[in-house]
Amino acid sequence: MTEAISPEAILKFEQAKEHKAGINGGAAAGVAAKAVWDAYIRTKTDDDWRQMVLPTGQFAGHLDKSSMADECEITRNVFRSKKDRDGNEICAILNSLHALEAGLRKRGVLPPLVDKKPAGSDSDASGEIPKRDTSDRKSAKIKGDLKAANEEIARLRIKVELLEDELKKHQGLECIAQAMNDLMRIPQ
């Protein structure tokens, strides 16, 4: 979080990622992911954090969790809320992320959070659930459907070519059969 990043912080981040790579799951994986996260935070400057702010959408003003998870080589699930029986947050990485964002907001690195509800709106009181922005999901689904359709078209073109070749063979055989039939009718 300081402007000068020590080479030791970067080295510690790389070592934590290597250590985490050897762990398959369970509590040890969670501890290793937390170590990677803690080392990762120390490798970023305020300018780095500014570049990770989501500009628009439902999470505008928050840090981009997907890019952070990619850089840390950890699953994005570590940023999901997990609560105990009493409703207390138990995800150490998520708690750390919230503390980081609060600290960055306090220092002016992140913009202040803005209530997205229009004045006088009581969507929480009415029990109304805000709609999610699914344009990226729809776009990805359309791209996937298009790719599948193109693959199907290519497969069908190959099938048509094979059937045309087979048809030519059968037409050739038909001509031979007709010629043989004609020969059989000729009196000897």
PDB file of C-alpha atoms in Angstrom:
ATOM      1  CA  MET A   1       0.000   0.000   0.000  1.00  0.00           C
ATOM      2  CA  THR A   2       3.003   2.293   0.255  1.00  0.00           C
ATOM      3  CA  GLU A   3       4.386   3.944  -2.838  1.00  0.00           C
ATOM      4  CA  ALA A   4       7.757   2.146  -2.635  1.00  0.00           C
ATOM      5  CA  ILE A   5       7.432  -1.607  -2.989  1.00  0.00           C
ATOM      6  CA  SER A   6      10.255  -3.629  -1.521  1.00  0.00           C
ATOM      7  CA  PRO A   7      11.732  -6.464  -3.573  1.00  0.00           C
ATOM      8  CA  GLU A   8      11.205  -8.639  -0.479  1.00  0.00           C
ATOM      9  CA  ALA A   9       7.433  -8.095  -0.742  1.00  0.00           C
ATOM     10  CA  ILE A  10       7.421  -9.230  -4.365  1.00  0.00           C
ATOM     11  CA  LEU A  11       9.609 -12.229  -3.508  1.00  0.00           C
ATOM     12  CA  LYS A  12       7.322 -13.165  -0.604  1.00  0.00           C
ATOM     13  CA  PHE A  13       4.296 -12.929  -2.948  1.00  0.00           C
ATOM     14  CA  GLU A  14       5.932 -15.256  -5.493  1.00  0.00           C
ATOM     15  CA  GLN A  15       6.950 -17.719  -2.761  1.00  0.00           C
ATOM     16  CA  ALA A  16       3.425 -17.732  -1.323  1.00  0.00           C
ATOM     17  CA  LYS A  17       1.979 -18.489  -4.781  1.00  0.00           C
ATOM     18  CA  GLU A  18       4.446 -21.365  -5.259  1.00  0.00           C
ATOM     19  CA  HIS A  19       3.597 -22.783  -1.824  1.00  0.00           C
ATOM     20  CA  LYS A  20      -0.153 -22.524  -2.522  1.00  0.00           C
ATOM     21  CA  ALA A  21       0.261 -24.341  -5.855  1.00  0.00           C
ATOM     22  CA  GLY A  22       1.329 -27.506  -4.011  1.00  0.00           C
ATOM     23  CA  ILE A  23      -1.830 -27.649  -1.868  1.00  0.00           C
ATOM     24  CA  ASN A  24      -4.984 -29.292  -3.229  1.00  0.00           C
ATOM     25  CA  GLY A  25      -7.719 -28.199  -0.866  1.00  0.00           C
ATOM     26  CA  GLY A  26      -9.137 -27.951   2.603  1.00  0.00           C
ATOM     27  CA  ALA A  27      -8.099 -25.660   5.414  1.00  0.00           C
ATOM     28  CA  ALA A  28      -4.458 -25.681   4.305  1.00  0.00           C
ATOM     29  CA  ALA A  29      -5.499 -24.248   0.940  1.00  0.00           C
ATOM     30  CA  GLY A  30      -7.404 -21.473   2.714  1.00  0.00           C
ATOM     31  CA  VAL A  31      -4.382 -20.608   4.856  1.00  0.00           C
ATOM     32  CA  ALA A  32      -2.132 -20.646   1.783  1.00  0.00           C
ATOM     33  CA  ALA A  33      -4.579 -18.441  -0.162  1.00  0.00           C
ATOM     34  CA  LYS A  34      -4.631 -15.969   2.748  1.00  0.00           C
ATOM     35  CA  ALA A  35      -0.805 -15.904   2.750  1.00  0.00           C
ATOM     36  CA  VAL A  36      -0.821 -15.207  -0.997  1.00  0.00           C
ATOM     37  CA  TRP A  37      -3.430 -12.463  -0.504  1.00  0.00           C
ATOM     38  CA  ASP A  38      -1.461 -10.802   2.311  1.00  0.00           C
ATOM     39  CA  ALA A  39       1.729 -10.872   0.228  1.00  0.00           C
ATOM     40  CA  TYR A  40      -0.171  -9.570  -2.814  1.00  0.00           C
ATOM     41  CA  ILE A  41      -1.497  -6.540  -0.922  1.00  0.00           C
ATOM     42  CA  ARG A  42       2.067  -5.544  -0.025  1.00  0.00           C
ATOM     43  CA  THR A  43       3.097  -5.550  -3.721  1.00  0.00           C
ATOM     44  CA  LYS A  44       0.595  -2.877  -4.798  1.00  0.00           C
ATOM     45  CA  THR A  45       0.939   0.899  -4.839  1.00  0.00           C
ATOM     46  CA  ASP A  46      -1.887   3.402  -4.603  1.00  0.00           C
ATOM     47  CA  ASP A  47      -1.665   3.862  -8.384  1.00  0.00           C
ATOM     48  CA  ASP A  48      -2.026   0.104  -8.866  1.00  0.00           C
ATOM     49  CA  TRP A  49      -5.169   0.114  -6.715  1.00  0.00           C
ATOM     50  CA  ARG A  50      -6.608   3.087  -8.659  1.00  0.00           C
ATOM     51  CA  GLN A  51      -6.278   1.105 -11.886  1.00  0.00           C
ATOM     52  CA  MET A  52      -8.267  -1.775 -10.379  1.00  0.00           C
ATOM     53  CA  VAL A  53     -11.359   0.264  -9.518  1.00  0.00           C
ATOM     54  CA  LEU A  54     -14.487  -0.803 -11.390  1.00  0.00           C
ATOM     55  CA  PRO A  55     -15.773   2.337 -13.170  1.00  0.00           C
ATOM     56  CA  THR A  56     -19.411   1.407 -13.798  1.00  0.00           C
ATOM     57  CA  GLY A  57     -22.078  -1.100 -12.931  1.00  0.00           C
ATOM     58  CA  GLN A  58     -23.404  -2.500  -9.710  1.00  0.00           C
ATOM     59  CA  PHE A  59     -19.939  -2.635  -8.124  1.00  0.00           C
ATOM     60  CA  ALA A  60     -18.653   0.750  -9.304  1.00  0.00           C
ATOM     61  CA  GLY A  61     -16.075   2.137  -6.897  1.00  0.00           C
ATOM     62  CA  HIS A  62     -15.047  -1.318  -5.658  1.00  0.00           C
ATOM     63  CA  LEU A  63     -11.840  -3.144  -6.533  1.00  0.00           C
ATOM     64  CA  ASP A  64     -12.034  -5.661  -9.390  1.00  0.00           C
ATOM     65  CA  LYS A  65     -12.046  -9.025  -7.622  1.00  0.00           C
ATOM     66  CA  SER A  66     -11.647 -11.037 -10.827  1.00  0.00           C
ATOM     67  CA  SER A  67      -8.376  -9.392 -11.809  1.00  0.00           C
ATOM     68  CA  MET A  68      -7.067  -9.643  -8.234  1.00  0.00           C
ATOM     69  CA  ALA A  69      -7.936 -13.367  -8.121  1.00  0.00           C
ATOM     70  CA  ASP A  70      -6.199 -13.881 -11.478  1.00  0.00           C
ATOM     71  CA  GLU A  71      -3.051 -12.089 -10.318  1.00  0.00           C
ATOM     72  CA  CYS A  72      -2.986 -14.078  -7.063  1.00  0.00           C
ATOM     73  CA  GLU A  73      -3.773 -17.314  -8.925  1.00  0.00           C
ATOM     74  CA  ILE A  74      -6.585 -18.039  -6.465  1.00  0.00           C
ATOM     75  CA  THR A  75     -10.246 -18.737  -7.074  1.00  0.00           C
ATOM     76  CA  ARG A  76     -12.676 -15.832  -7.021  1.00  0.00           C
ATOM     77  CA  ASN A  77     -14.738 -17.766  -4.465  1.00  0.00           C
ATOM     78  CA  VAL A  78     -12.402 -16.545  -1.716  1.00  0.00           C
ATOM     79  CA  PHE A  79     -14.102 -13.153  -2.065  1.00  0.00           C
ATOM     80  CA  ARG A  80     -17.580 -14.588  -1.434  1.00  0.00           C
ATOM     81  CA  SER A  81     -19.309 -14.013   1.874  1.00  0.00           C
ATOM     82  CA  LYS A  82     -19.248 -16.860   4.381  1.00  0.00           C
ATOM     83  CA  LYS A  83     -20.962 -16.395   7.738  1.00  0.00           C
ATOM     84  CA  ASP A  84     -21.056 -18.376  10.963  1.00  0.00           C
ATOM     85  CA  ARG A  85     -24.228 -19.241  12.891  1.00  0.00           C
ATOM     86  CA  ASP A  86     -24.320 -15.808  14.503  1.00  0.00           C
ATOM     87  CA  GLY A  87     -24.081 -14.030  11.147  1.00  0.00           C
ATOM     88  CA  ASN A  88     -20.452 -12.946  11.617  1.00  0.00           C
ATOM     89  CA  GLU A  89     -18.221 -12.868   8.544  1.00  0.00           C
ATOM     90  CA  ILE A  90     -15.680 -15.715   8.716  1.00  0.00           C
ATOM     91  CA  CYS A  91     -13.856 -15.274   5.409  1.00  0.00           C
ATOM     92  CA  ALA A  92     -10.453 -13.836   6.321  1.00  0.00           C
ATOM     93  CA  ILE A  93      -9.661 -12.694   2.778  1.00  0.00           C
ATOM     94  CA  LEU A  94     -13.025 -10.961   2.382  1.00  0.00           C
ATOM     95  CA  ASN A  95     -12.572  -9.223   5.752  1.00  0.00           C
ATOM     96  CA  SER A  96      -9.106  -8.145   4.631  1.00  0.00           C
ATOM     97  CA  LEU A  97     -10.508  -6.869   1.309  1.00  0.00           C
ATOM     98  CA  HIS A  98     -13.180  -4.811   3.088  1.00  0.00           C
ATOM     99  CA  ALA A  99     -10.539  -3.355   5.421  1.00  0.00           C
ATOM    100  CA  LEU A 100      -8.285  -2.614   2.434  1.00  0.00           C
ATOM    101  CA  GLU A 101     -11.085  -0.856   0.517  1.00  0.00           C
ATOM    102  CA  ALA A 102     -12.037   1.158   3.618  1.00  0.00           C
ATOM    103  CA  GLY A 103      -8.408   2.209   4.102  1.00  0.00           C
ATOM    104  CA  LEU A 104      -8.042   3.144   0.430  1.00  0.00           C
ATOM    105  CA  ARG A 105     -11.263   5.190   0.602  1.00  0.00           C
ATOM    106  CA  LYS A 106     -10.032   6.960   3.725  1.00  0.00           C
ATOM    107  CA  ARG A 107      -6.776   7.880   1.920  1.00  0.00           C
ATOM    108  CA  GLY A 108      -8.699   9.035  -1.178  1.00  0.00           C
ATOM    109  CA  VAL A 109      -7.420   6.265  -3.456  1.00  0.00           C
ATOM    110  CA  LEU A 110     -10.903   4.795  -3.999  1.00  0.00           C
ATOM    111  CA  PRO A 111     -13.964   6.968  -4.595  1.00  0.00           C
ATOM    112  CA  PRO A 112     -16.525   7.141  -1.795  1.00  0.00           C
ATOM    113  CA  LEU A 113     -19.392   4.686  -2.045  1.00  0.00           C
ATOM    114  CA  VAL A 114     -22.577   6.227  -3.380  1.00  0.00           C
ATOM    115  CA  ASP A 115     -26.044   4.960  -2.542  1.00  0.00           C
ATOM    116  CA  LYS A 116     -27.450   3.999  -5.937  1.00  0.00           C
ATOM    117  CA  LYS A 117     -31.098   4.346  -4.854  1.00  0.00           C
ATOM    118  CA  PRO A 118     -32.927   7.450  -6.075  1.00  0.00           C
ATOM    119  CA  ALA A 119     -34.022   9.895  -3.385  1.00  0.00           C
ATOM    120  CA  GLY A 120     -37.156   8.700  -1.600  1.00  0.00           C
ATOM    121  CA  SER A 121     -36.745   5.129  -2.848  1.00  0.00           C
ATOM    122  CA  ASP A 122     -37.512   2.365  -0.373  1.00  0.00           C
ATOM    123  CA  SER A 123     -36.562  -0.735  -2.368  1.00  0.00           C
ATOM    124  CA  ASP A 124     -35.156  -2.450   0.748  1.00  0.00           C
ATOM    125  CA  ALA A 125     -38.319  -1.754   2.744  1.00  0.00           C
ATOM    126  CA  SER A 126     -40.521  -3.214   0.012  1.00  0.00           C
ATOM    127  CA  GLY A 127     -38.427  -6.386  -0.117  1.00  0.00           C
ATOM    128  CA  GLU A 128     -37.598  -5.763  -3.771  1.00  0.00           C
ATOM    129  CA  ILE A 129     -34.386  -7.414  -4.930  1.00  0.00           C
ATOM    130  CA  PRO A 130     -32.241  -5.280  -7.264  1.00  0.00           C
ATOM    131  CA  LYS A 131     -31.787  -6.749 -10.738  1.00  0.00           C
ATOM    132  CA  ARG A 132     -28.328  -7.956 -11.700  1.00  0.00           C
ATOM    133  CA  ASP A 133     -26.544  -6.699 -14.757  1.00  0.00           C
ATOM    134  CA  THR A 134     -26.451  -9.765 -16.995  1.00  0.00           C
ATOM    135  CA  SER A 135     -25.256  -8.143 -20.211  1.00  0.00           C
ATOM    136  CA  ASP A 136     -21.838  -9.849 -19.906  1.00  0.00           C
ATOM    137  CA  ARG A 137     -23.482 -13.218 -19.281  1.00  0.00           C
ATOM    138  CA  LYS A 138     -25.827 -12.756 -22.227  1.00  0.00           C
ATOM    139  CA  SER A 139     -22.920 -11.728 -24.433  1.00  0.00           C
ATOM    140  CA  ALA A 140     -20.894 -14.771 -23.362  1.00  0.00           C
ATOM    141  CA  LYS A 141     -23.891 -17.048 -23.965  1.00  0.00           C
ATOM    142  CA  ILE A 142     -24.472 -15.573 -27.420  1.00  0.00           C
ATOM    143  CA  LYS A 143     -20.783 -16.023 -28.275  1.00  0.00           C
ATOM    144  CA  GLY A 144     -20.931 -19.623 -27.056  1.00  0.00           C
ATOM    145  CA  ASP A 145     -24.088 -20.298 -29.063  1.00  0.00           C
ATOM    146  CA  LEU A 146     -22.520 -18.743 -32.167  1.00  0.00           C
ATOM    147  CA  LYS A 147     -19.394 -20.872 -31.775  1.00  0.00           C
ATOM    148  CA  ALA A 148     -21.506 -24.013 -31.363  1.00  0.00           C
ATOM    149  CA  ALA A 149     -23.571 -23.100 -34.443  1.00  0.00           C
ATOM    150  CA  ASN A 150     -20.423 -22.514 -36.516  1.00  0.00           C
ATOM    151  CA  GLU A 151     -19.028 -25.887 -35.409  1.00  0.00           C
ATOM    152  CA  GLU A 152     -22.316 -27.556 -36.344  1.00  0.00           C
ATOM    153  CA  ILE A 153     -22.266 -25.860 -39.768  1.00  0.00           C
ATOM    154  CA  ALA A 154     -18.695 -27.051 -40.391  1.00  0.00           C
ATOM    155  CA  ARG A 155     -19.643 -30.590 -39.325  1.00  0.00           C
ATOM    156  CA  LEU A 156     -22.692 -30.565 -41.619  1.00  0.00           C
ATOM    157  CA  ARG A 157     -20.643 -29.267 -44.576  1.00  0.00           C
ATOM    158  CA  ILE A 158     -18.251 -32.181 -44.196  1.00  0.00           C
ATOM    159  CA  LYS A 159     -21.202 -34.570 -44.019  1.00  0.00           C
ATOM    160  CA  VAL A 160     -22.710 -33.048 -47.192  1.00  0.00           C
ATOM    161  CA  GLU A 161     -19.407 -33.493 -49.048  1.00  0.00           C
ATOM    162  CA  LEU A 162     -19.211 -37.151 -47.982  1.00  0.00           C
ATOM    163  CA  LEU A 163     -22.807 -37.766 -49.038  1.00  0.00           C
ATOM    164  CA  GLU A 164     -22.191 -36.082 -52.411  1.00  0.00           C
ATOM    165  CA  ASP A 165     -19.180 -38.365 -52.988  1.00  0.00           C
ATOM    166  CA  GLU A 166     -21.294 -41.376 -52.064  1.00  0.00           C
ATOM    167  CA  LEU A 167     -24.049 -40.220 -54.409  1.00  0.00           C
ATOM    168  CA  LYS A 168     -21.570 -39.951 -57.290  1.00  0.00           C
ATOM    169  CA  LYS A 169     -20.433 -43.521 -56.613  1.00  0.00           C
ATOM    170  CA  HIS A 170     -24.024 -44.749 -56.593  1.00  0.00           C
ATOM    171  CA  GLN A 171     -24.802 -42.854 -59.805  1.00  0.00           C
ATOM    172  CA  GLY A 172     -21.784 -44.530 -61.419  1.00  0.00           C
ATOM    173  CA  LEU A 173     -22.976 -47.907 -60.202  1.00  0.00           C
ATOM    174  CA  GLU A 174     -26.452 -47.156 -61.543  1.00  0.00           C
ATOM    175  CA  CYS A 175     -24.999 -46.511 -65.000  1.00  0.00           C
ATOM    176  CA  ILE A 176     -23.092 -49.796 -64.863  1.00  0.00           C
ATOM    177  CA  ALA A 177     -26.211 -51.669 -63.705  1.00  0.00           C
ATOM    178  CA  GLN A 178     -28.222 -50.111 -66.543  1.00  0.00           C
ATOM    179  CA  ALA A 179     -25.543 -51.089 -69.074  1.00  0.00           C
ATOM    180  CA  MET A 180     -25.492 -54.653 -67.752  1.00  0.00           C
ATOM    181  CA  ASN A 181     -29.260 -54.784 -67.929  1.00  0.00           C
ATOM    182  CA  ASP A 182     -29.142 -53.621 -71.525  1.00  0.00           C
ATOM    183  CA  LEU A 183     -26.515 -56.268 -72.352  1.00  0.00           C
ATOM    184  CA  MET A 184     -28.707 -58.974 -70.870  1.00  0.00           C
ATOM    185  CA  ARG A 185     -31.550 -58.009 -73.209  1.00  0.00           C
ATOM    186  CA  ILE A 186     -29.495 -58.173 -76.357  1.00  0.00           C
ATOM    187  CA  PRO A 187     -30.121 -61.490 -78.108  1.00  0.00           C
ATOM    188  CA  GLN A 188     -27.023 -63.502 -78.791  1.00  0.00           C
TER     189      GLN A 188
END
